Every structure is written in structure tokens, then in C-alpha cells.
Amino acid sequence: MRALLDTSVLIGDTAPEGVEAAVSVASIAELHFGVLVASDDDERALRTQRLGAIEAAVDPLPITAQVAREWGRLAAAVSTRGGRPRKRTMDLAIAATANVHQVPLLTENLVDFQIISDLVDARLPAHAEREPADPLPTD
């Protein structure tokens, strides 16, 4: 199955199996930020190594005009529903990329997408093969 990997999956300990993975350029930006704010040299080295491996393995999907339009739609939905889209700018860019490419978004942080769960097919990596995504818990 084809899927877009959220940054939370990219920094996780286990890669999802049976997935033809894509990555958004927004995740690459988040990973670069993570390297630059690492708390110590060992952590910075680990993050740099992971980032290098990811950049060598994938050609990230760009933020195009079509992705920007979809980001606007998702951000407006978040705002209309009482959320704060600016707080989730990168998450929304990643979700917009998944929507434009018509693939599920694999994430370890379903709560980040809960407010727009009807607009984004966000799934846990362990449930990648499930169609459609399980509803998010409401409690």
C-alpha cells in the first residue's frame, strides 16, 4: 500500500511494513529543525544520521500550489471547528500533501488530526492495511 509517513513515524523506532512510503518536504524541514535544537552532541549525531538516511532513501514530495490550496482548506476547517491552525502548520502541510496524493497518512499522533479526522485519512502505522481508518477515540 502507498502511504505518506508523518514525521512521528520517521523518528520512531520501527518502520512500517508493507508500505510504499513517501515523505513530505515539511517532514524534512521538521527533521532539520530537530537536528538543530538537539539537547546534546550525542542526540544531535543520532538525529543527523537518521536525517541523512531518510534524505538518501526518499525524494520528498514538494509543497506545490495544489498542496497549498489543500492546506488552506484544512486550516480553514480547523479554524471553523475551534482549533488553532497556526499551531499545527506543519501537520496540516503534511496532511494536505497526503490528501493531494490520495494516500493515507501514517502517524503516531492521531490526536494531531482528530479535529479534521473526516477530511484526512490518518492511521496508526500498525493499522496501515486497514480500510478505512478506525475512528478516533472521543474521550
Short mmCIF file of N, CA, C and O in Angstrom, two decimals:
data_model
loop_
_atom_site.label_atom_id
_atom_site.label_comp_id
_atom_site.label_asym_id
_atom_site.label_seq_id
_atom_site.Cartn_x
_atom_site.Cartn_y
_atom_site.Cartn_z
N MET A 1 0.83 -1.18 0.00
CA MET A 1 0.00 0.00 0.00
C MET A 1 0.88 1.25 0.00
O MET A 1 1.93 1.27 0.62
N ARG A 2 0.46 2.28 -0.70
CA ARG A 2 1.15 3.57 -0.71
C ARG A 2 0.67 4.40 0.47
O ARG A 2 -0.52 4.40 0.78
N ALA A 3 1.57 5.13 1.11
CA ALA A 3 1.21 5.99 2.24
C ALA A 3 2.25 7.07 2.42
O ALA A 3 3.41 6.92 2.02
N LEU A 4 1.83 8.17 3.04
CA LEU A 4 2.74 9.23 3.41
C LEU A 4 3.09 9.05 4.88
O LEU A 4 2.20 8.84 5.71
N LEU A 5 4.36 9.12 5.21
CA LEU A 5 4.80 8.95 6.59
C LEU A 5 4.90 10.31 7.28
O LEU A 5 5.56 11.22 6.78
N ASP A 6 4.23 10.44 8.40
CA ASP A 6 4.33 11.64 9.23
C ASP A 6 5.71 11.65 9.89
O ASP A 6 6.37 10.61 10.03
N THR A 7 6.14 12.81 10.33
CA THR A 7 7.43 12.94 11.00
C THR A 7 7.50 12.03 12.22
O THR A 7 8.56 11.45 12.50
N SER A 8 6.39 11.85 12.92
CA SER A 8 6.38 10.99 14.10
C SER A 8 6.76 9.55 13.76
O SER A 8 7.36 8.86 14.58
N VAL A 9 6.42 9.11 12.57
CA VAL A 9 6.79 7.76 12.13
C VAL A 9 8.26 7.73 11.73
O VAL A 9 8.98 6.78 12.02
N LEU A 10 8.71 8.79 11.09
CA LEU A 10 10.12 8.86 10.66
C LEU A 10 11.09 8.83 11.83
O LEU A 10 12.19 8.31 11.70
N ILE A 11 10.68 9.36 12.97
CA ILE A 11 11.58 9.37 14.13
C ILE A 11 11.32 8.20 15.06
O ILE A 11 12.01 8.04 16.06
N GLY A 12 10.36 7.36 14.72
CA GLY A 12 10.04 6.20 15.54
C GLY A 12 11.09 5.11 15.43
O GLY A 12 11.98 5.14 14.57
N ASP A 13 10.94 4.12 16.30
CA ASP A 13 11.91 3.02 16.34
C ASP A 13 11.65 1.94 15.30
O ASP A 13 12.55 1.18 14.96
N THR A 14 10.42 1.87 14.80
CA THR A 14 10.05 0.80 13.88
C THR A 14 9.48 1.36 12.59
O THR A 14 8.55 2.18 12.63
N ALA A 15 10.01 0.92 11.47
CA ALA A 15 9.47 1.33 10.17
C ALA A 15 8.23 0.51 9.87
O ALA A 15 8.19 -0.70 10.15
N PRO A 16 7.20 1.13 9.30
CA PRO A 16 6.00 0.36 8.94
C PRO A 16 6.33 -0.65 7.85
O PRO A 16 7.13 -0.38 6.96
N GLU A 17 5.71 -1.82 7.96
CA GLU A 17 5.96 -2.89 6.99
C GLU A 17 4.89 -2.87 5.90
O GLU A 17 3.75 -2.47 6.14
N GLY A 18 5.27 -3.33 4.73
CA GLY A 18 4.33 -3.46 3.63
C GLY A 18 3.81 -2.14 3.11
O GLY A 18 2.69 -2.06 2.61
N VAL A 19 4.64 -1.10 3.21
CA VAL A 19 4.21 0.24 2.81
C VAL A 19 5.19 0.80 1.78
O VAL A 19 6.40 0.78 1.99
N GLU A 20 4.64 1.29 0.68
CA GLU A 20 5.43 2.07 -0.27
C GLU A 20 5.38 3.50 0.25
O GLU A 20 4.37 4.20 0.09
N ALA A 21 6.43 3.91 0.93
CA ALA A 21 6.41 5.14 1.71
C ALA A 21 6.83 6.35 0.90
O ALA A 21 7.74 6.29 0.08
N ALA A 22 6.15 7.45 1.20
CA ALA A 22 6.53 8.76 0.69
C ALA A 22 6.68 9.68 1.90
O ALA A 22 6.16 9.39 2.98
N VAL A 23 7.39 10.78 1.69
CA VAL A 23 7.65 11.74 2.76
C VAL A 23 7.42 13.14 2.20
O VAL A 23 7.79 13.44 1.07
N SER A 24 6.81 13.99 3.01
CA SER A 24 6.61 15.39 2.63
C SER A 24 7.87 16.19 2.93
O SER A 24 8.57 15.93 3.91
N VAL A 25 8.11 17.20 2.12
CA VAL A 25 9.22 18.11 2.38
C VAL A 25 9.02 18.80 3.73
O VAL A 25 10.00 19.19 4.38
N ALA A 26 7.78 18.92 4.20
CA ALA A 26 7.51 19.51 5.53
C ALA A 26 8.13 18.64 6.62
O ALA A 26 8.65 19.17 7.62
N SER A 27 8.09 17.33 6.46
CA SER A 27 8.73 16.45 7.44
C SER A 27 10.25 16.61 7.42
O SER A 27 10.89 16.58 8.48
N ILE A 28 10.80 16.78 6.24
CA ILE A 28 12.25 17.00 6.14
C ILE A 28 12.61 18.29 6.89
O ILE A 28 13.62 18.35 7.61
N ALA A 29 11.80 19.33 6.75
CA ALA A 29 12.05 20.58 7.48
C ALA A 29 11.99 20.35 8.99
O ALA A 29 12.84 20.85 9.74
N GLU A 30 11.00 19.58 9.44
CA GLU A 30 10.89 19.29 10.88
C GLU A 30 12.11 18.51 11.37
O GLU A 30 12.60 18.76 12.48
N LEU A 31 12.60 17.58 10.55
CA LEU A 31 13.78 16.81 10.95
C LEU A 31 15.03 17.69 11.03
O LEU A 31 15.85 17.53 11.94
N HIS A 32 15.17 18.62 10.09
CA HIS A 32 16.31 19.55 10.15
C HIS A 32 16.23 20.40 11.41
O HIS A 32 17.25 20.61 12.08
N PHE A 33 15.05 20.87 11.74
CA PHE A 33 14.86 21.64 12.98
C PHE A 33 15.26 20.79 14.18
O PHE A 33 15.96 21.27 15.08
N GLY A 34 14.83 19.53 14.19
CA GLY A 34 15.17 18.64 15.29
C GLY A 34 16.66 18.47 15.48
O GLY A 34 17.16 18.41 16.62
N VAL A 35 17.40 18.41 14.39
CA VAL A 35 18.86 18.32 14.48
C VAL A 35 19.42 19.58 15.14
O VAL A 35 20.26 19.52 16.04
N LEU A 36 18.94 20.71 14.72
CA LEU A 36 19.49 21.99 15.18
C LEU A 36 19.17 22.30 16.64
O LEU A 36 19.90 23.06 17.27
N VAL A 37 18.10 21.72 17.17
CA VAL A 37 17.74 22.00 18.57
C VAL A 37 18.04 20.83 19.50
O VAL A 37 17.63 20.85 20.66
N ALA A 38 18.78 19.85 19.00
CA ALA A 38 19.12 18.69 19.85
C ALA A 38 19.82 19.16 21.12
O ALA A 38 20.63 20.09 21.10
N SER A 39 19.50 18.49 22.22
CA SER A 39 19.98 18.93 23.53
C SER A 39 21.45 18.63 23.80
O SER A 39 22.06 19.27 24.66
N ASP A 40 22.03 17.67 23.10
CA ASP A 40 23.45 17.36 23.33
C ASP A 40 24.05 16.79 22.05
O ASP A 40 23.34 16.49 21.09
N ASP A 41 25.36 16.64 22.06
CA ASP A 41 26.08 16.20 20.86
C ASP A 41 25.69 14.80 20.43
O ASP A 41 25.58 14.53 19.22
N ASP A 42 25.49 13.88 21.37
CA ASP A 42 25.12 12.51 21.01
C ASP A 42 23.75 12.48 20.34
O ASP A 42 23.55 11.79 19.34
N GLU A 43 22.80 13.23 20.89
CA GLU A 43 21.46 13.28 20.30
C GLU A 43 21.51 13.94 18.93
O GLU A 43 20.86 13.50 17.99
N ARG A 44 22.28 15.00 18.80
CA ARG A 44 22.42 15.68 17.51
C ARG A 44 23.02 14.73 16.47
O ARG A 44 22.56 14.67 15.33
N ALA A 45 24.01 13.94 16.87
CA ALA A 45 24.62 12.99 15.95
C ALA A 45 23.62 11.92 15.51
O ALA A 45 23.55 11.57 14.33
N LEU A 46 22.84 11.43 16.45
CA LEU A 46 21.81 10.43 16.13
C LEU A 46 20.78 10.99 15.17
O LEU A 46 20.41 10.35 14.17
N ARG A 47 20.32 12.20 15.44
CA ARG A 47 19.33 12.83 14.57
C ARG A 47 19.90 13.13 13.19
O ARG A 47 19.21 12.98 12.18
N THR A 48 21.15 13.55 13.14
CA THR A 48 21.80 13.83 11.86
C THR A 48 21.92 12.56 11.03
O THR A 48 21.67 12.56 9.82
N GLN A 49 22.28 11.47 11.68
CA GLN A 49 22.40 10.19 10.97
C GLN A 49 21.05 9.76 10.41
O GLN A 49 20.95 9.33 9.27
N ARG A 50 20.01 9.87 11.23
CA ARG A 50 18.66 9.48 10.77
C ARG A 50 18.22 10.36 9.61
O ARG A 50 17.70 9.87 8.62
N LEU A 51 18.42 11.65 9.72
CA LEU A 51 18.04 12.57 8.65
C LEU A 51 18.78 12.24 7.36
O LEU A 51 18.18 12.19 6.28
N GLY A 52 20.08 11.98 7.47
CA GLY A 52 20.85 11.62 6.29
C GLY A 52 20.33 10.36 5.62
O GLY A 52 20.24 10.29 4.39
N ALA A 53 19.98 9.35 6.42
CA ALA A 53 19.45 8.10 5.86
C ALA A 53 18.12 8.34 5.17
O ALA A 53 17.87 7.78 4.09
N ILE A 54 17.27 9.16 5.76
CA ILE A 54 15.97 9.44 5.16
C ILE A 54 16.15 10.21 3.86
O ILE A 54 15.54 9.87 2.84
N GLU A 55 17.00 11.23 3.88
CA GLU A 55 17.21 12.02 2.66
C GLU A 55 17.84 11.20 1.54
O GLU A 55 17.55 11.42 0.36
N ALA A 56 18.66 10.22 1.90
CA ALA A 56 19.26 9.35 0.88
C ALA A 56 18.26 8.35 0.31
O ALA A 56 18.39 7.93 -0.84
N ALA A 57 17.25 8.01 1.11
CA ALA A 57 16.31 6.96 0.71
C ALA A 57 15.09 7.46 -0.06
O ALA A 57 14.49 6.71 -0.83
N VAL A 58 14.71 8.72 0.15
CA VAL A 58 13.47 9.21 -0.48
C VAL A 58 13.68 10.56 -1.12
O VAL A 58 14.55 11.34 -0.72
N ASP A 59 12.87 10.84 -2.12
CA ASP A 59 12.80 12.15 -2.73
C ASP A 59 11.50 12.77 -2.20
O ASP A 59 10.41 12.35 -2.60
N PRO A 60 11.59 13.72 -1.28
CA PRO A 60 10.37 14.21 -0.63
C PRO A 60 9.40 14.88 -1.61
O PRO A 60 9.82 15.49 -2.59
N LEU A 61 8.13 14.72 -1.30
CA LEU A 61 7.08 15.35 -2.10
C LEU A 61 7.05 16.84 -1.77
O LEU A 61 7.05 17.22 -0.60
N PRO A 62 7.03 17.70 -2.78
CA PRO A 62 7.08 19.14 -2.54
C PRO A 62 5.73 19.71 -2.11
O PRO A 62 4.69 19.08 -2.26
N ILE A 63 5.81 20.91 -1.58
CA ILE A 63 4.60 21.67 -1.30
C ILE A 63 4.34 22.50 -2.55
O ILE A 63 5.01 23.50 -2.81
N THR A 64 3.39 22.04 -3.32
CA THR A 64 3.02 22.67 -4.58
C THR A 64 1.84 23.62 -4.35
O THR A 64 1.29 23.69 -3.25
N ALA A 65 1.44 24.31 -5.41
CA ALA A 65 0.26 25.18 -5.32
C ALA A 65 -0.97 24.35 -4.95
O ALA A 65 -1.81 24.80 -4.15
N GLN A 66 -1.08 23.15 -5.47
CA GLN A 66 -2.22 22.28 -5.15
C GLN A 66 -2.19 21.90 -3.66
O GLN A 66 -3.21 21.90 -2.99
N VAL A 67 -1.02 21.57 -3.13
CA VAL A 67 -0.88 21.26 -1.70
C VAL A 67 -1.22 22.50 -0.87
O VAL A 67 -1.90 22.41 0.15
N ALA A 68 -0.78 23.68 -1.32
CA ALA A 68 -1.08 24.92 -0.60
C ALA A 68 -2.59 25.17 -0.55
O ALA A 68 -3.11 25.58 0.50
N ARG A 69 -3.28 24.92 -1.65
CA ARG A 69 -4.75 25.08 -1.65
C ARG A 69 -5.40 24.12 -0.67
O ARG A 69 -6.31 24.49 0.08
N GLU A 70 -4.92 22.88 -0.64
CA GLU A 70 -5.48 21.90 0.28
C GLU A 70 -5.14 22.26 1.72
O GLU A 70 -5.97 22.09 2.62
N TRP A 71 -3.94 22.79 1.96
CA TRP A 71 -3.59 23.26 3.30
C TRP A 71 -4.58 24.34 3.73
O TRP A 71 -5.07 24.33 4.86
N GLY A 72 -4.89 25.27 2.84
CA GLY A 72 -5.85 26.33 3.16
C GLY A 72 -7.21 25.76 3.53
O GLY A 72 -7.84 26.22 4.50
N ARG A 73 -7.66 24.76 2.80
CA ARG A 73 -8.95 24.12 3.10
C ARG A 73 -8.92 23.46 4.47
O ARG A 73 -9.84 23.63 5.28
N LEU A 74 -7.86 22.72 4.76
CA LEU A 74 -7.76 22.04 6.05
C LEU A 74 -7.61 23.04 7.19
O LEU A 74 -8.22 22.89 8.25
N ALA A 75 -6.80 24.08 6.99
CA ALA A 75 -6.61 25.10 8.03
C ALA A 75 -7.92 25.82 8.32
O ALA A 75 -8.24 26.10 9.48
N ALA A 76 -8.69 26.12 7.27
CA ALA A 76 -9.99 26.77 7.47
C ALA A 76 -10.92 25.86 8.26
O ALA A 76 -11.65 26.33 9.15
N ALA A 77 -10.90 24.56 7.98
CA ALA A 77 -11.74 23.62 8.72
C ALA A 77 -11.33 23.59 10.19
O ALA A 77 -12.18 23.58 11.08
N VAL A 78 -10.03 23.57 10.45
CA VAL A 78 -9.55 23.58 11.84
C VAL A 78 -10.03 24.84 12.54
O VAL A 78 -10.55 24.79 13.66
N SER A 79 -9.89 25.98 11.88
CA SER A 79 -10.30 27.25 12.47
C SER A 79 -11.81 27.29 12.72
O SER A 79 -12.25 27.68 13.82
N THR A 80 -12.59 26.88 11.76
CA THR A 80 -14.05 26.86 11.88
C THR A 80 -14.50 25.95 13.02
O THR A 80 -15.49 26.23 13.69
N ARG A 81 -13.74 24.91 13.26
CA ARG A 81 -14.10 23.94 14.29
C ARG A 81 -13.51 24.29 15.66
O ARG A 81 -13.53 23.48 16.58
N GLY A 82 -12.95 25.47 15.78
CA GLY A 82 -12.45 25.94 17.07
C GLY A 82 -10.99 25.63 17.36
O GLY A 82 -10.52 25.85 18.47
N GLY A 83 -10.27 25.10 16.38
CA GLY A 83 -8.85 24.79 16.57
C GLY A 83 -7.97 25.97 16.20
O GLY A 83 -8.45 27.03 15.78
N ARG A 84 -6.68 25.76 16.36
CA ARG A 84 -5.68 26.79 16.07
C ARG A 84 -4.76 26.29 14.95
O ARG A 84 -3.76 25.62 15.21
N PRO A 85 -5.09 26.62 13.70
CA PRO A 85 -4.31 26.08 12.57
C PRO A 85 -2.85 26.50 12.57
O PRO A 85 -1.99 25.74 12.13
N ARG A 86 -2.53 27.69 13.06
CA ARG A 86 -1.12 28.12 13.05
C ARG A 86 -0.26 27.25 13.95
O ARG A 86 0.92 27.05 13.69
N LYS A 87 -0.86 26.72 15.00
CA LYS A 87 -0.13 25.83 15.91
C LYS A 87 0.22 24.52 15.22
O LYS A 87 1.18 23.85 15.58
N ARG A 88 -0.55 24.14 14.23
CA ARG A 88 -0.38 22.86 13.54
C ARG A 88 -0.01 23.04 12.06
O ARG A 88 -0.35 22.22 11.23
N THR A 89 0.71 24.10 11.75
CA THR A 89 1.03 24.40 10.36
C THR A 89 1.71 23.24 9.65
O THR A 89 1.32 22.85 8.54
N MET A 90 2.73 22.66 10.27
CA MET A 90 3.47 21.57 9.61
C MET A 90 2.60 20.32 9.49
O MET A 90 2.62 19.66 8.45
N ASP A 91 1.85 20.00 10.54
CA ASP A 91 0.95 18.85 10.48
C ASP A 91 -0.05 19.02 9.33
O ASP A 91 -0.33 18.07 8.59
N LEU A 92 -0.58 20.22 9.18
CA LEU A 92 -1.55 20.48 8.11
C LEU A 92 -0.90 20.40 6.74
O LEU A 92 -1.51 19.92 5.78
N ALA A 93 0.34 20.85 6.61
CA ALA A 93 1.05 20.74 5.33
C ALA A 93 1.27 19.27 4.97
O ALA A 93 1.12 18.87 3.81
N ILE A 94 1.60 18.47 5.95
CA ILE A 94 1.81 17.04 5.72
C ILE A 94 0.48 16.37 5.35
O ILE A 94 0.41 15.58 4.40
N ALA A 95 -0.58 16.70 6.08
CA ALA A 95 -1.91 16.14 5.78
C ALA A 95 -2.38 16.56 4.39
O ALA A 95 -2.93 15.75 3.64
N ALA A 96 -2.14 17.82 4.04
CA ALA A 96 -2.53 18.30 2.72
C ALA A 96 -1.78 17.55 1.62
O ALA A 96 -2.36 17.20 0.59
N THR A 97 -0.51 17.27 1.86
CA THR A 97 0.28 16.51 0.89
C THR A 97 -0.31 15.11 0.70
O THR A 97 -0.45 14.63 -0.43
N ALA A 98 -0.67 14.46 1.80
CA ALA A 98 -1.29 13.13 1.72
C ALA A 98 -2.60 13.20 0.93
O ALA A 98 -2.86 12.35 0.07
N ASN A 99 -3.41 14.21 1.21
CA ASN A 99 -4.69 14.32 0.51
C ASN A 99 -4.50 14.54 -0.99
O ASN A 99 -5.18 13.92 -1.80
N VAL A 100 -3.59 15.42 -1.35
CA VAL A 100 -3.35 15.71 -2.77
C VAL A 100 -2.88 14.46 -3.50
O VAL A 100 -3.29 14.19 -4.64
N HIS A 101 -2.08 13.66 -2.84
CA HIS A 101 -1.56 12.44 -3.47
C HIS A 101 -2.49 11.24 -3.26
O HIS A 101 -2.18 10.12 -3.69
N GLN A 102 -3.61 11.49 -2.58
CA GLN A 102 -4.65 10.49 -2.34
C GLN A 102 -4.12 9.22 -1.71
O GLN A 102 -4.40 8.10 -2.16
N VAL A 103 -3.34 9.42 -0.62
CA VAL A 103 -2.79 8.30 0.14
C VAL A 103 -3.07 8.54 1.62
O VAL A 103 -3.21 9.69 2.05
N PRO A 104 -3.16 7.47 2.41
CA PRO A 104 -3.32 7.66 3.85
C PRO A 104 -2.05 8.26 4.46
O PRO A 104 -0.96 8.13 3.92
N LEU A 105 -2.25 8.92 5.57
CA LEU A 105 -1.16 9.49 6.34
C LEU A 105 -0.91 8.60 7.54
O LEU A 105 -1.80 8.43 8.38
N LEU A 106 0.27 8.01 7.62
CA LEU A 106 0.61 7.17 8.76
C LEU A 106 1.27 8.05 9.81
O LEU A 106 2.26 8.74 9.53
N THR A 107 0.71 8.03 11.02
CA THR A 107 1.18 8.88 12.10
C THR A 107 1.09 8.17 13.44
O THR A 107 0.22 7.32 13.63
N GLU A 108 1.98 8.52 14.32
CA GLU A 108 1.91 8.04 15.70
C GLU A 108 1.06 8.98 16.56
O GLU A 108 0.82 8.71 17.72
N ASN A 109 0.65 10.09 15.97
CA ASN A 109 -0.07 11.14 16.71
C ASN A 109 -1.44 11.41 16.10
O ASN A 109 -1.68 12.50 15.57
N LEU A 110 -2.33 10.46 16.18
CA LEU A 110 -3.67 10.64 15.62
C LEU A 110 -4.37 11.86 16.19
O LEU A 110 -5.15 12.51 15.50
N VAL A 111 -4.09 12.18 17.44
CA VAL A 111 -4.74 13.33 18.08
C VAL A 111 -4.45 14.63 17.32
O VAL A 111 -5.28 15.54 17.32
N ASP A 112 -3.30 14.73 16.66
CA ASP A 112 -2.97 15.93 15.90
C ASP A 112 -3.96 16.17 14.76
O ASP A 112 -4.07 17.29 14.27
N PHE A 113 -4.65 15.13 14.33
CA PHE A 113 -5.54 15.22 13.19
C PHE A 113 -7.00 14.97 13.57
O PHE A 113 -7.86 14.90 12.70
N GLN A 114 -7.27 14.85 14.84
CA GLN A 114 -8.61 14.49 15.31
C GLN A 114 -9.66 15.50 14.86
O GLN A 114 -10.74 15.11 14.45
N ILE A 115 -9.35 16.78 14.92
CA ILE A 115 -10.33 17.81 14.58
C ILE A 115 -10.73 17.76 13.10
O ILE A 115 -11.79 18.23 12.72
N ILE A 116 -9.90 17.15 12.27
CA ILE A 116 -10.21 17.02 10.84
C ILE A 116 -10.20 15.55 10.41
O ILE A 116 -9.90 15.23 9.27
N SER A 117 -10.54 14.67 11.32
CA SER A 117 -10.48 13.24 11.02
C SER A 117 -11.41 12.85 9.88
O SER A 117 -11.17 11.83 9.22
N ASP A 118 -12.43 13.64 9.61
CA ASP A 118 -13.32 13.36 8.49
C ASP A 118 -12.74 13.85 7.16
O ASP A 118 -13.25 13.49 6.10
N LEU A 119 -11.67 14.63 7.22
CA LEU A 119 -11.07 15.19 6.00
C LEU A 119 -9.72 14.58 5.64
O LEU A 119 -9.22 14.78 4.54
N VAL A 120 -9.11 13.86 6.59
CA VAL A 120 -7.78 13.28 6.39
C VAL A 120 -7.81 11.81 6.81
O VAL A 120 -8.31 11.48 7.89
N ASP A 121 -7.28 10.95 5.99
CA ASP A 121 -7.20 9.52 6.31
C ASP A 121 -5.91 9.27 7.08
O ASP A 121 -4.91 8.82 6.54
N ALA A 122 -5.94 9.63 8.37
CA ALA A 122 -4.77 9.44 9.24
C ALA A 122 -4.92 8.11 9.97
O ALA A 122 -5.99 7.80 10.51
N ARG A 123 -3.84 7.33 9.98
CA ARG A 123 -3.86 6.00 10.57
C ARG A 123 -2.59 5.75 11.37
O ARG A 123 -1.54 6.32 11.06
N LEU A 124 -2.71 4.88 12.34
CA LEU A 124 -1.52 4.38 13.02
C LEU A 124 -0.77 3.46 12.06
O LEU A 124 -1.40 2.72 11.30
N PRO A 125 0.55 3.46 12.09
CA PRO A 125 1.31 2.58 11.19
C PRO A 125 0.95 1.11 11.33
O PRO A 125 0.91 0.39 10.34
N ALA A 126 0.67 0.66 12.53
CA ALA A 126 0.32 -0.74 12.75
C ALA A 126 -0.98 -1.11 12.07
O ALA A 126 -1.25 -2.28 11.82
N HIS A 127 -1.80 -0.09 11.74
CA HIS A 127 -3.09 -0.34 11.11
C HIS A 127 -3.10 0.13 9.66
O HIS A 127 -4.14 0.42 9.10
N ALA A 128 -1.95 0.21 9.05
CA ALA A 128 -1.83 0.76 7.71
C ALA A 128 -2.67 0.00 6.69
O ALA A 128 -3.20 0.59 5.76
N GLU A 129 -2.81 -1.28 6.86
CA GLU A 129 -3.54 -2.08 5.88
C GLU A 129 -5.05 -2.01 6.07
O GLU A 129 -5.80 -2.48 5.24
N ARG A 130 -5.50 -1.46 7.17
CA ARG A 130 -6.92 -1.39 7.47
C ARG A 130 -7.61 -0.37 6.59
O ARG A 130 -7.11 0.71 6.36
N GLU A 131 -8.77 -0.68 6.07
CA GLU A 131 -9.56 0.23 5.25
C GLU A 131 -10.95 0.33 5.81
O GLU A 131 -11.60 -0.68 6.04
N PRO A 132 -11.51 1.50 6.03
CA PRO A 132 -10.83 2.78 6.20
C PRO A 132 -10.22 2.86 7.59
O PRO A 132 -10.35 1.92 8.36
N ALA A 133 -9.66 4.01 7.93
CA ALA A 133 -9.04 4.20 9.23
C ALA A 133 -10.07 4.08 10.34
O ALA A 133 -11.22 4.46 10.16
N ASP A 134 -9.66 3.56 11.49
CA ASP A 134 -10.54 3.48 12.64
C ASP A 134 -10.91 4.87 13.10
O ASP A 134 -10.07 5.79 13.05
N PRO A 135 -12.12 5.05 13.60
CA PRO A 135 -12.44 6.35 14.17
C PRO A 135 -11.57 6.63 15.39
O PRO A 135 -11.15 5.71 16.08
N LEU A 136 -11.32 7.90 15.61
CA LEU A 136 -10.50 8.29 16.76
C LEU A 136 -11.34 8.21 18.03
O LEU A 136 -12.53 8.45 18.01
N PRO A 137 -10.69 7.90 19.16
CA PRO A 137 -11.41 7.90 20.43
C PRO A 137 -11.90 9.32 20.74
O PRO A 137 -11.26 10.29 20.39
N THR A 138 -13.03 9.42 21.40
CA THR A 138 -13.60 10.73 21.72
C THR A 138 -13.37 11.12 23.16
O THR A 138 -13.71 12.22 23.55
N ASP A 139 -12.84 10.23 24.00
CA ASP A 139 -12.65 10.61 25.40
C ASP A 139 -11.35 11.29 25.64
O ASP A 139 -10.51 11.50 24.92
#
